[in-house]
Structure formats: C-alpha cells, structure tokens
Coordinates of C-alpha atoms in Angstrom, one line a residue:
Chain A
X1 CA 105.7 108.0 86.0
X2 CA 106.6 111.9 85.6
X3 CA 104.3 113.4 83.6
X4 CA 105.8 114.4 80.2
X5 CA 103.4 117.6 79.5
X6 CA 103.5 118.8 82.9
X7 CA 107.1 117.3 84.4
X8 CA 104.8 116.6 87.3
X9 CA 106.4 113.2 89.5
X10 CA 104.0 110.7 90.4
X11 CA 103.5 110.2 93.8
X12 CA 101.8 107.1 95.9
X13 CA 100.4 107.4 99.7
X14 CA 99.7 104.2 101.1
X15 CA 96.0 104.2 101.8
X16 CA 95.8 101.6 103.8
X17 CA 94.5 102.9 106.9
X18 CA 95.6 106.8 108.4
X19 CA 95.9 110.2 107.3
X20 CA 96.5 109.3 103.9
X21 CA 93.8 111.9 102.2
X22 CA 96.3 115.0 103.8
X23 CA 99.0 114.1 102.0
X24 CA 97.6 113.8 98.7
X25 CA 96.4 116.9 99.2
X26 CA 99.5 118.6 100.6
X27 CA 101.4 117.0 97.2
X28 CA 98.7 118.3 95.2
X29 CA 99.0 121.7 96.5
X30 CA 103.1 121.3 95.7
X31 CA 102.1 120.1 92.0
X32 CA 102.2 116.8 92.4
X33 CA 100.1 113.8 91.0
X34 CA 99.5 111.7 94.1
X35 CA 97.5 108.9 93.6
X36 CA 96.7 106.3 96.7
X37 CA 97.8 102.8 96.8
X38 CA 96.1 100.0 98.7
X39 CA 96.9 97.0 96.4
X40 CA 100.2 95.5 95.1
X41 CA 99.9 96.9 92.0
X42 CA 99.1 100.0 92.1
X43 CA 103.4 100.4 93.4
X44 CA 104.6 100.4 89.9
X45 CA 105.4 103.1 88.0
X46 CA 105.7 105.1 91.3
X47 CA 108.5 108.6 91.5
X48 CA 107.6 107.9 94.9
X49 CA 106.0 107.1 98.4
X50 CA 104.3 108.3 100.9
X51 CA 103.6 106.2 104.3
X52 CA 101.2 108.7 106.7
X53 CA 100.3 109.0 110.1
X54 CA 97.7 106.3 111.8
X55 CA 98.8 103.0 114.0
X56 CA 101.5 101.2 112.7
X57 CA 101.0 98.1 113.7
X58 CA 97.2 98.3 111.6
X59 CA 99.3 99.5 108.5
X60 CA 101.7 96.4 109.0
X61 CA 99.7 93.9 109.3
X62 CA 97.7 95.3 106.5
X63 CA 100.9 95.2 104.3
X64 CA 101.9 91.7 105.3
X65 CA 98.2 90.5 104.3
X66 CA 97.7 91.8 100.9
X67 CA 101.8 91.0 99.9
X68 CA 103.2 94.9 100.0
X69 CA 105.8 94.4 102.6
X70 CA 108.5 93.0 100.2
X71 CA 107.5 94.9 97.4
X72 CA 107.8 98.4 99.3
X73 CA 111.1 97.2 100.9
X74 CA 112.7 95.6 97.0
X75 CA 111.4 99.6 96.0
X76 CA 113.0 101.3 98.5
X77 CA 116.4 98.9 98.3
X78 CA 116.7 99.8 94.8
X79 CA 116.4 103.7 95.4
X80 CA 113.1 105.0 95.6
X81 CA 112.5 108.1 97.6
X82 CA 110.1 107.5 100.5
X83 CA 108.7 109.7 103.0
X84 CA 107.3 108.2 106.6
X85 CA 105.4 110.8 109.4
X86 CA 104.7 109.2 112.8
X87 CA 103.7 105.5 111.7
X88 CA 105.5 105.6 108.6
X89 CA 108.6 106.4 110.7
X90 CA 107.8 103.8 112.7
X91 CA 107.4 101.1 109.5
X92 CA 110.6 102.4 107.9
X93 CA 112.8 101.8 110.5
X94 CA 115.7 98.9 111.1
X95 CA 113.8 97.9 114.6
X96 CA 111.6 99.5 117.2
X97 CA 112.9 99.4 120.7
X98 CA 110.4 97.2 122.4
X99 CA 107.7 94.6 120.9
X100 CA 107.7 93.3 117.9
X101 CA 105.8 93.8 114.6
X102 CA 105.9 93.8 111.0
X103 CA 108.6 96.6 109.3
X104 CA 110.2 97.2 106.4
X105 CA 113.4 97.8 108.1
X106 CA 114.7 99.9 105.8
X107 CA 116.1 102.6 108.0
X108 CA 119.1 102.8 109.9
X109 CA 117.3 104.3 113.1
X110 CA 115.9 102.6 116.1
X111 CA 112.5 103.7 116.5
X112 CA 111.1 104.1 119.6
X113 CA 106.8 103.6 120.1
X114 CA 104.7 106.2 121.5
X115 CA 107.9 107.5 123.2
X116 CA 106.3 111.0 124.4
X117 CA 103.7 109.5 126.4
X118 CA 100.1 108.8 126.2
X119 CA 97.9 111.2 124.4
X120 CA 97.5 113.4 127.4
X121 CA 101.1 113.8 126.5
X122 CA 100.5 114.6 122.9
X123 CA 101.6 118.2 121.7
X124 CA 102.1 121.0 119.6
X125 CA 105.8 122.9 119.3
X126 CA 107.9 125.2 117.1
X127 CA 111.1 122.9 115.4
X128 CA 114.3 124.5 114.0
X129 CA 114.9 122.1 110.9
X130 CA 117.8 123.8 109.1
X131 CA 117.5 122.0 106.0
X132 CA 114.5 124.0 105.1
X133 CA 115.1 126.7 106.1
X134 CA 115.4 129.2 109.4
X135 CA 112.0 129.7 110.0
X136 CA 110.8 127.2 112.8
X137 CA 108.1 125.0 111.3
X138 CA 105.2 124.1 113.9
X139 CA 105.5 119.7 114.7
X140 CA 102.0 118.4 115.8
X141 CA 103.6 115.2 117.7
X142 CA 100.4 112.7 118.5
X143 CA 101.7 109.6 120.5
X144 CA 104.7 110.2 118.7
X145 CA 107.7 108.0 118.2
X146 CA 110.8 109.7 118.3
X147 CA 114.4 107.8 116.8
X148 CA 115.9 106.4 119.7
X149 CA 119.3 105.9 118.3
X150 CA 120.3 105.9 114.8
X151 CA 123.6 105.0 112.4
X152 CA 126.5 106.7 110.7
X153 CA 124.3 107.0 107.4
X154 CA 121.7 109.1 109.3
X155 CA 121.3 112.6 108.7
X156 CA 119.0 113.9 111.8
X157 CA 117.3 117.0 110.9
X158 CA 115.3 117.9 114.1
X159 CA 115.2 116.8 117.9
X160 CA 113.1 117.7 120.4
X161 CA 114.1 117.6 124.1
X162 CA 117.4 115.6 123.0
X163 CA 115.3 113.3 120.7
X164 CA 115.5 112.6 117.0
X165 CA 112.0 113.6 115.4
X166 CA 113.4 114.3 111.9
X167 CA 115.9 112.3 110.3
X168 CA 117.1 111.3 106.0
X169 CA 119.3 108.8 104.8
X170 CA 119.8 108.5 101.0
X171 CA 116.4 108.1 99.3
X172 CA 114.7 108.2 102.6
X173 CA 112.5 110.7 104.9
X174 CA 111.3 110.4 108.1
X175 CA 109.2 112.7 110.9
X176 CA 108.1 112.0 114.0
X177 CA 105.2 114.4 113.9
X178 CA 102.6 115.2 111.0
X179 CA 103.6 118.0 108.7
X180 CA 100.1 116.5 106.8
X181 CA 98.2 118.2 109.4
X182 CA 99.6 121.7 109.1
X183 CA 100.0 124.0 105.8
X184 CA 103.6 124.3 106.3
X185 CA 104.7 122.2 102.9
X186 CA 108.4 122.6 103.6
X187 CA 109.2 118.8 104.4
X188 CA 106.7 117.5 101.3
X189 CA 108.9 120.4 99.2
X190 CA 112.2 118.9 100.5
X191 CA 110.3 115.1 99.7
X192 CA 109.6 116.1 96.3
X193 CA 113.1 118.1 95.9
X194 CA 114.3 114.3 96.5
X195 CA 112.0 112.8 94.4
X196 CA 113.1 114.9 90.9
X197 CA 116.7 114.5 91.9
X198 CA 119.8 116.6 91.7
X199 CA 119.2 119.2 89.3
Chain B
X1 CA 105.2 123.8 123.9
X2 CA 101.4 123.0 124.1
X3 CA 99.5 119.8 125.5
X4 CA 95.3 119.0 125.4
X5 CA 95.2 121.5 122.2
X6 CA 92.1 121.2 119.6
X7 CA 94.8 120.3 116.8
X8 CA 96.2 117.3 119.4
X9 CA 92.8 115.9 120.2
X10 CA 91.2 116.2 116.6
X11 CA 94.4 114.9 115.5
X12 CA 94.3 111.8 117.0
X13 CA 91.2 111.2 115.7
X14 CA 92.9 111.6 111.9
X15 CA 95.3 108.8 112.6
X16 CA 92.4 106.3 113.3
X17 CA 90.6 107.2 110.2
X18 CA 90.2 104.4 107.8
X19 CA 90.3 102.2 110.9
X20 CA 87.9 99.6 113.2
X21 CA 87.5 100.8 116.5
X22 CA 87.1 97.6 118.7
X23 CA 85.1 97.3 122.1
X24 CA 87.0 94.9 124.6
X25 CA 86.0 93.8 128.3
X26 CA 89.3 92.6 129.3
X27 CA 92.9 92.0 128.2
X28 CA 92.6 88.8 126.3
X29 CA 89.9 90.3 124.3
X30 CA 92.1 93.6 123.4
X31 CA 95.4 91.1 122.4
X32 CA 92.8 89.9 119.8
X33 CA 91.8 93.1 118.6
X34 CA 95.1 94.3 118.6
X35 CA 96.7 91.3 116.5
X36 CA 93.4 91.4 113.9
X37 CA 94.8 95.0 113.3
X38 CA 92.3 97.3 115.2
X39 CA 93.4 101.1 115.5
X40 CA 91.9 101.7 118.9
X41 CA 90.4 99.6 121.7
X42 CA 87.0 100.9 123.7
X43 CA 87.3 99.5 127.2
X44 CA 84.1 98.6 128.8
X45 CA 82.7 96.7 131.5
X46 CA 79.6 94.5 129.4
X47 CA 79.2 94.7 125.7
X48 CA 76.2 96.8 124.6
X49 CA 74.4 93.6 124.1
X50 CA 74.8 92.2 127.2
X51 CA 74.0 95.7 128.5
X52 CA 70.7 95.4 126.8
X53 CA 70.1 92.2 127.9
X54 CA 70.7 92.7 131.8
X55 CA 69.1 95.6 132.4
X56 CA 70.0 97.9 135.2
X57 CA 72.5 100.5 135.6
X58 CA 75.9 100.3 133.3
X59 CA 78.8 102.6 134.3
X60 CA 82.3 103.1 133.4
X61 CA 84.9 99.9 133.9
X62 CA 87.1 99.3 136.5
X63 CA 89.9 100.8 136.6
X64 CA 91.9 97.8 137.1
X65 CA 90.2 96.4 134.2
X66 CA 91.3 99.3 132.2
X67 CA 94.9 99.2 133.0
X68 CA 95.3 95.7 132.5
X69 CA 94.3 96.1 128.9
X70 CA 96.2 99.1 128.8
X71 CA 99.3 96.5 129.8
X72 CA 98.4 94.4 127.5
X73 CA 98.4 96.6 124.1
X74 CA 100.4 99.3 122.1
X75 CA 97.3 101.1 120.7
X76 CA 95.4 103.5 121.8
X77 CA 93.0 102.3 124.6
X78 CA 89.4 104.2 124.8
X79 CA 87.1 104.4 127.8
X80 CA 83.3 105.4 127.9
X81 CA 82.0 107.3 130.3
X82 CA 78.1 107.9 131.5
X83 CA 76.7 111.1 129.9
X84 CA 77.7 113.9 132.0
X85 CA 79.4 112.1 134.5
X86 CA 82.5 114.3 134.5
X87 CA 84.2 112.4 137.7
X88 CA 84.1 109.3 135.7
X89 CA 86.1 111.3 133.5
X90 CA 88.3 112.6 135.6
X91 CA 89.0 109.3 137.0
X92 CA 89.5 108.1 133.1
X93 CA 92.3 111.2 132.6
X94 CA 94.0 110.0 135.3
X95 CA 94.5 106.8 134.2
X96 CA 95.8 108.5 131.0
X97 CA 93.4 106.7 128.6
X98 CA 93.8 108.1 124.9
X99 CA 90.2 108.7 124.3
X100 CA 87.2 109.0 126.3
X101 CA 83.0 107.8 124.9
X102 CA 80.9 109.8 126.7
X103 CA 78.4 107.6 125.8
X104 CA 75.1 107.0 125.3
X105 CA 75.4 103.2 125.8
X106 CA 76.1 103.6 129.5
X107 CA 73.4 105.1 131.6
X108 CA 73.0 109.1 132.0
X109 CA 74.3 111.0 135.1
X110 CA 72.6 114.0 134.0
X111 CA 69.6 114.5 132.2
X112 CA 70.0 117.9 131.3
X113 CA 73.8 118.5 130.7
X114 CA 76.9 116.6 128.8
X115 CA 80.4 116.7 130.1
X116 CA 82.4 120.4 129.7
X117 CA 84.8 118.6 127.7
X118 CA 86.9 121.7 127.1
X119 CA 88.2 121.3 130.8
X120 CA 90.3 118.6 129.7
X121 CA 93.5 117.3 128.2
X122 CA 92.1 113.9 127.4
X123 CA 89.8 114.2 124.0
X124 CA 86.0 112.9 123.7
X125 CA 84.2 111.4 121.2
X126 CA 80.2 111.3 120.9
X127 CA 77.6 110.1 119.5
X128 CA 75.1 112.0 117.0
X129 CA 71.5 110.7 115.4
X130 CA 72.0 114.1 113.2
X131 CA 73.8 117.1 112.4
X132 CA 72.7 119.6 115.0
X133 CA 73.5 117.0 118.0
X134 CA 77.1 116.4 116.4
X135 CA 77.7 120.2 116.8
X136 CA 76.5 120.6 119.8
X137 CA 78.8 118.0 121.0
X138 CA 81.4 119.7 119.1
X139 CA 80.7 122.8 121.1
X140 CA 81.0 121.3 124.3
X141 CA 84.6 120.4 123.1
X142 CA 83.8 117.1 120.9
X143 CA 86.9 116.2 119.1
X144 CA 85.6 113.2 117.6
X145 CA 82.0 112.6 116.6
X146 CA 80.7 108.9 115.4
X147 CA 77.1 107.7 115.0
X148 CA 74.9 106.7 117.2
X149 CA 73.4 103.5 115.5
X150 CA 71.2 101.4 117.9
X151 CA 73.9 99.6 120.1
X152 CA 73.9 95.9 120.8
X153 CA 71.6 95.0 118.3
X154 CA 73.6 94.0 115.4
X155 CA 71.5 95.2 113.3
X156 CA 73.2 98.3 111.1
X157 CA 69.8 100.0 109.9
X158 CA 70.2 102.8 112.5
X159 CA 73.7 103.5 112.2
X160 CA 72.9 104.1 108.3
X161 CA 70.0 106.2 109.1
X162 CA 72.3 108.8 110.9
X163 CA 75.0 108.3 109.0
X164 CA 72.6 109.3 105.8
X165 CA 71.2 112.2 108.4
X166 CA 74.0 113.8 109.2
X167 CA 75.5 114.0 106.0
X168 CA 72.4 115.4 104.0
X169 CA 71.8 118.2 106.5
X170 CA 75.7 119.1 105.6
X171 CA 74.8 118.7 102.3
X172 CA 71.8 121.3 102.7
X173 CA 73.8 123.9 104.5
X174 CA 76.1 123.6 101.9
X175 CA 73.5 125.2 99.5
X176 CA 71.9 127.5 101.7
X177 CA 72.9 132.0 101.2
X178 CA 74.5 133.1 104.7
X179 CA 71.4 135.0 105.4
X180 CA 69.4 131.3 105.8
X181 CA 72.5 129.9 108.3
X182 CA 70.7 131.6 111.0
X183 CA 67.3 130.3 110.9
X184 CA 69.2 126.7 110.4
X185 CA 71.4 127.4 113.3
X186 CA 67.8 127.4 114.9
X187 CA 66.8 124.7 113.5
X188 CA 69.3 122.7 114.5
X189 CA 70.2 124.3 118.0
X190 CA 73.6 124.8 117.1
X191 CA 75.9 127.2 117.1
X192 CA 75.8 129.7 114.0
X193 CA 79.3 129.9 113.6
X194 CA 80.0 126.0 113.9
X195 CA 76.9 125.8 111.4
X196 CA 78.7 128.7 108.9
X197 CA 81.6 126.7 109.4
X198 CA 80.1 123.5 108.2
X199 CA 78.6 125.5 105.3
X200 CA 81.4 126.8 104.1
X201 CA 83.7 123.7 104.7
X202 CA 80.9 121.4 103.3
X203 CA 81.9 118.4 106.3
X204 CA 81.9 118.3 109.7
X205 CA 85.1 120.3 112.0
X206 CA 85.9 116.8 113.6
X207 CA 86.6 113.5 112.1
X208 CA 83.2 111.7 111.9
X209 CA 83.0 107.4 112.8
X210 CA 80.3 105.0 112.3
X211 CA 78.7 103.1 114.7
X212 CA 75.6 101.3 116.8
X213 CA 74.7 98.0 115.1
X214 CA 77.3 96.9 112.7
X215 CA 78.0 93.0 112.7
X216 CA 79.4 92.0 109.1
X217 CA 82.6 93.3 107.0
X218 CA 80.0 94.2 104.7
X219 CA 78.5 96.3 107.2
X220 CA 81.9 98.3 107.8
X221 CA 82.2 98.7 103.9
X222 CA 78.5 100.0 103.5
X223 CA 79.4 102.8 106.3
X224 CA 82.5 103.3 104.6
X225 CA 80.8 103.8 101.0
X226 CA 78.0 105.9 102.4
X227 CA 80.9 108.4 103.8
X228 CA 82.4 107.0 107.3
X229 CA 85.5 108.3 108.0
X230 CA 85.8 104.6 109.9
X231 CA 84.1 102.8 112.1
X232 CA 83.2 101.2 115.8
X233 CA 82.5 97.7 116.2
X234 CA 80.6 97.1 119.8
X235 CA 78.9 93.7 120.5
X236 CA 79.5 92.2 116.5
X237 CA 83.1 91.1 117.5
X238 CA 83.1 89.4 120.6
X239 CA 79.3 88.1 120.4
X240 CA 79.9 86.3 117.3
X241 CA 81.6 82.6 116.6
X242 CA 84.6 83.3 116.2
X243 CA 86.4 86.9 116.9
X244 CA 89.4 86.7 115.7
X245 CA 88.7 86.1 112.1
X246 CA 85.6 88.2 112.3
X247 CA 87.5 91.1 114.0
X248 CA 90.2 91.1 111.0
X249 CA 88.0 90.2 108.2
X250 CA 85.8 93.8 109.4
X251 CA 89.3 95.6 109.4
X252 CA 90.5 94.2 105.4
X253 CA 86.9 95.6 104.6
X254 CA 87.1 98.9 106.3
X255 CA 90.3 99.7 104.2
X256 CA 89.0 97.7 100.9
X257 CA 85.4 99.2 101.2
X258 CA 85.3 99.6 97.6
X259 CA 86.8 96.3 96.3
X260 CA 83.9 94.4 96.2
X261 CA 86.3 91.0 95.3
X262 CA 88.0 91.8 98.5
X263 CA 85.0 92.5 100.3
X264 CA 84.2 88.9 99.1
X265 CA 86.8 87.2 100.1
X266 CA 87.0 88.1 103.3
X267 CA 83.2 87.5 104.2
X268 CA 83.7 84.0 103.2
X269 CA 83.0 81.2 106.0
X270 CA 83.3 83.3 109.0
X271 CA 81.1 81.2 111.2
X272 CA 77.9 82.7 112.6
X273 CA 77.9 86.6 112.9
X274 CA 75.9 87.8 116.6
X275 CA 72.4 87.2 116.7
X276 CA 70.6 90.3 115.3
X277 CA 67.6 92.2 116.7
X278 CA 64.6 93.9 114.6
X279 CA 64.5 97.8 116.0
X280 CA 60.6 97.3 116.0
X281 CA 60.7 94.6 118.6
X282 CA 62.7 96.8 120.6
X283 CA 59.8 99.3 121.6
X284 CA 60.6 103.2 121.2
X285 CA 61.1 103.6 124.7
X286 CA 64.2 101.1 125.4
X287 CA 65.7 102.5 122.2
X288 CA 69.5 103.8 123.4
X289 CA 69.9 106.0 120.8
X290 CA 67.8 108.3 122.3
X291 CA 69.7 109.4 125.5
X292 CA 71.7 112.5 125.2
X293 CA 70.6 115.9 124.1

C-alpha cells in the first residue's frame, strides 16, 4: 500500500525467474518501494506490478505451479497497473502467434516469440517514444518479441522496422525490449505516473 | 542499429538469471527440459558422465543433432565448444545457436590459448575455479562466466568450492586501497582495470552461474544461497530415475532457494538421484576442472 509518510506506491516485481533485481532497483531510484513477489501472497496490498525480462515460458509455468496465474489476471481485470518488458509482454498478452503456453491474456495484442531472430539477431537501437518525451530512448531488444497485431484499445507507443515494441491499454504497459537494463527511467516514470493516477 | 554488442551478449545472460540451465543430447531430452521450465538448453553430444566414463576424445555435437533440438524448442539452445577450438565455433555461429560453452568438459584444442571471443556475434560463457580465471575469460570477451565444479560427478563439493573462491577474492578486492589493485592484478593475472572494476563494483562485470556436480534441488538452492546468479545442471538430469520430475523439482528450488518448506516439498520422492562420485577416487590428474588457463 502507498506509504502514508512518504506517499511512496508500493510496487511488486515478480521474482520468479529473470531480471527481476533491475527493476527494483530502477523503481527504487524513481522513489518507489518495490518489493519482489514469488508466492501468492505476497500480491496483496500491491499499487502495482512488475513482470521482467527472462524466458516466458519458465515464468509461466512457474505461475501456473505455485497458483499466481489467476490471481495476477483477477488483479489486473479489476484495474491494477502492470508493467511487462520482453517476457512480461509476452505473458500479458491475449495470444502469441505460434505454440502454446501458459498467459494471462490480459492484453489485447498478439504477441509474437523471438520475432527478431536468434540472439545473433539481438540488438541495440535508438526509439522515438513520444509519450515520454522527444529524446530517443536507447531499446536493448534480446530475442525479442515484438506485437504482431493488436486491437482498437491499444495504444502503440513505439515500432521498430514496422513492428510494435511499445504498446498501453488502460492499466497496462508493455515493451518489447528492457528499459531495466539501461538508466533511462522514462518508461518506469511513465509506469509509476500510472500507478498514482490522474492527478 | 547495433548487433553482437557487450550490452546484447551480457544481456542475454540477465534474462536466464534465477534460471536452470539444462544439458540435452537430443530433441526428446530438450522437449523435457523445456516443459519442466528450463531457461536454456546446452546441446551436447555425451553427458559429462558418460564423457568421464568412455574416455577418449569429446568434441562439439553434430550439427544435425543441434538443429533438431533447436526444432524442437522455443528457448534458447546452447552449444559447447572444445577450448580454443575457434572453427567449432564458427561452425556453432552459423548454425545461430544463442550461446556457446567453450568448455572445459570437452577436450582442449589448444593448450596455450582460449577462443578470441571478441570476434564474434554469438556470446560465450566459461568456466572459472576462481576470480582471476573468470576475468581472464572476461577479457577474452566472456559474456557469461559459471563455475567450473567437477563435471559428471554429481557430487556438488567442487562447484561450492569455486563458487566460495570466486566470491571471497571479490570480497577481498573490495577492501583493498587502489594502490594494492596492482599487485593483485598480479596476483591474479588479470587485467588491472577489470580487477579496479571488480573493486569498485564489489561483483563480477558478467552474470556469474553455478555449475560441475550438482544432482539434487537442494544442490541448486545451496548454489543459490551461497550467491549463484543460477545454475547448470549437466549429467544430474538425465542420469537420474526419472528426469522429468527431477528436472522441474531443480527449477521450483532454483527460484524458491530460500523457502526451505518449498525446498521440501519438492525434494520429496523423486526416485534415485545419479550415482555420485568421491573427488578423491578420481585421482588429481583425470580431474576436468583443471583444463583451461
């Protein structure tokens, strides 16, 4: 719960496997208290989630086995803000485009798997996001999915060679790449900016 | 718009943190891995214990072996290669595998040099008994370093000795003045700036694995606890009864390493684990561990 000395939100990153430690440090840094969840319980009294970067299918199954799955999805149904990079795109999303695995479908994109390529294809690239700003922010894409087609509800942010790699729909915030493994906090700003709310 | 970068490689390496690194022979195997929720696959022709066992010369897979797993799963795929055998990595670029072990557990091309792993687009990871080998393997172009353990034994004492070794020399640099970096550059025949780096920084520049010898998901949890950033399982999958539950017990512990109640519950009635071997009986000279340099 927000703090009531401090106004600070209270933030979760799902621990279960990734780079989970980045982003509490990148909410920190923002004046956050981010606190990592790896167990059903530690999702209540959340102002919000973060799901990081690592292999999606892992984080899934890892959800469906210790009974997160429906609990993250009932959270995010009744409003609460979320934020997914690379995997956590991948989990959010309605469908991916090709095999099958657990998600909490929350999402109105299409996500599509290690769309980029192999990691030989992974890479590094300047990305014109207006909604923070005019100042390109630098997208580290690693196997990277990218949002392969997405509904009327979705507000894309960023593409990259014609591809959706940044996209927000209501309480939700997606990114192909990792903004967790640069210092550029604009997209955990913009998170937390969705976190507290209108002002 | 830049490919093979230090931030891509190393990067990669963040997202499998937390994770179980699974070694595979053939596609069946890696559809098991995959489904008990491994982050990676290591291709490989023998596991290390059957390595051990036969004797003679072990190289890098078949490539037809490797694309067949590649076929077969959605995560990354991981290939070793012999130390210094920089065609065998060439070859393993080409077939666009996500990671390449230039490893210790395969038999050395070259007795005097590693691979110039700056000269590719592919990352590495490598193996380390302590701090100094771990950087220079990072100065070759490293982008991953794990453990070295003692490979196909199954027995984890060696994996915690380097583990405990490369994380109390970081420890020491940590407390050293920058006038006593130099001499323990020396020391550790390393490069003084990866070594002021380390000082300052207080862990190593890449994202450091466990592995050699683990067997047990309470094996994975101890590496975990003692500061594993994740871990490689070689021979202790597929030697043991029954893989499948093995292989996913090892990866609830890797992420619950500090839950002892979980760590219970999922080392409950997993059938026999793979037979284990005593490093003594070994004898110092058939000890893997000590290729590389």
């Amino acid at each position: 719960m927000t703090d009531p000395a401090t106004q600070a939100p209270t933030i979760g990153v799902l621990s279960l496997q990734g780079a989970f430690r980045e982003h509490i440090q990148a909410l920190e840094r923002l004046g956050a208290v981010a606190v990592d969840v790896r167990r059903r319980r530690q999702l209540e009294g959340l102002d919000g989630l973060v799901i990081p970067g690592g292999e999606s299918t892992t984080i899934g199954k890892l959800m469906v086995s210790y009974h997160m799955l429906d609990e993250v999805r009932r959270l995010g149904e009744e409003g609460l803000p979320i934020f997914g990079t690379c995997a956590g795109l991948v989990m959010l999303a309605q469908e991916v485009c090709e095999g099958d695995q657990p998600l909490l479908g929350l999402m109105d994109i299409c996500a599509r798997r290690n769309a980029f390529g192999r990691q030989v294809k992974s890479f590094e690239t300047g990305l014109d996001i207006p909604a923070i700003g005019a100042e390109p922010l630098h997208g580290v894409f690693i196997r990277a999915p990218w949002i392969e087609s997405a509904g009327s509800g979705v507000e894309v942010l960023a593409s990259h060679e014609g591809h959706g790699v940044a996209a927000r729909q209501g309480n939700l915030l997606v990114t192909a790449f990792h903004p967790e493994l640069t210092d550029d906090l604009r997209l955990h700003e913009l998170f937390l900016g969705m976190v507290r709310g209108p002002a | 718009m830049k490919i093979g970068t230090m931030t891509v490689k190393a990067g990669l390496a963040e997202m499998l943190k937390g994770g179980v690194i699974m070694d595979v022979t053939d596609a069946g195997q890696a559809k098991i891995a995959e489904d008990a929720g491994a982050v990676a696959v290591m291709a490989l022709e023998r596991v290390p214990s059957d390595i051990r066992a036969d004797g003679g010369v072990a190289r890098m897979a078949d490539p037809e072996k490797i694309k067949e797993i590649q076929q077969a799963v959605s995560i990354p795929v991981m290939a070793k290669a012999r130390i210094g055998h920089f065609v065998e990595a060439q070859i393993l670029e080409a077939l666009e595998v996500d990671y390449i072990d230039e490893s210790e557990v395969l038999t050395p091309a070259d007795e005097a040099n590693h691979i110039n792993k700056h000269k590719f687009t592919v990352p590495f990871v490598c193996g380390a008994v302590n701090l100094g080998e771990a950087l220079r393997r990072i100065a070759e172009g490293a982008a991953m370093i794990r453990t070295k353990g003692e490979a196909g034994t199954g027995n984890v004492v060696e994996a915690v000795r380097h583990m405990r070794t490369i994380l109390g020399e970081i420890k020491r640099l940590t407390s050293m003045d920058e006038d006593e970096l130099f001499a323990a550059a020396k020391e550790h025949r390393a490069p003084v700036e990866l070594v002021k780096w380390v000082a300052g920084n207080g862990k190593l520049p890449v994202v450091n694995f466990s592995a050699g010898g683990l067997a047990t998901p309470a094996d994975a949890a101890l590496m975990m606890q003692l500061g594993a950033e994740g871990v490689f399982v070689g021979s202790g999958i597929f030697k043991s009864e029954d893989p499948a539950s093995r292989a996913k017990a090892i990866v609830e512990a890797t992420t619950h390493y500090n839950d002892p109640k979980v760590l219970a519950e999922v080392s409950s009635g997993l059938k026999q684990a793979m037979p284990g071997i005593e490093i003594s009986e070994i004898g110092e000279e058939n000890l893997i561990q000590h290729r590389g340099w």
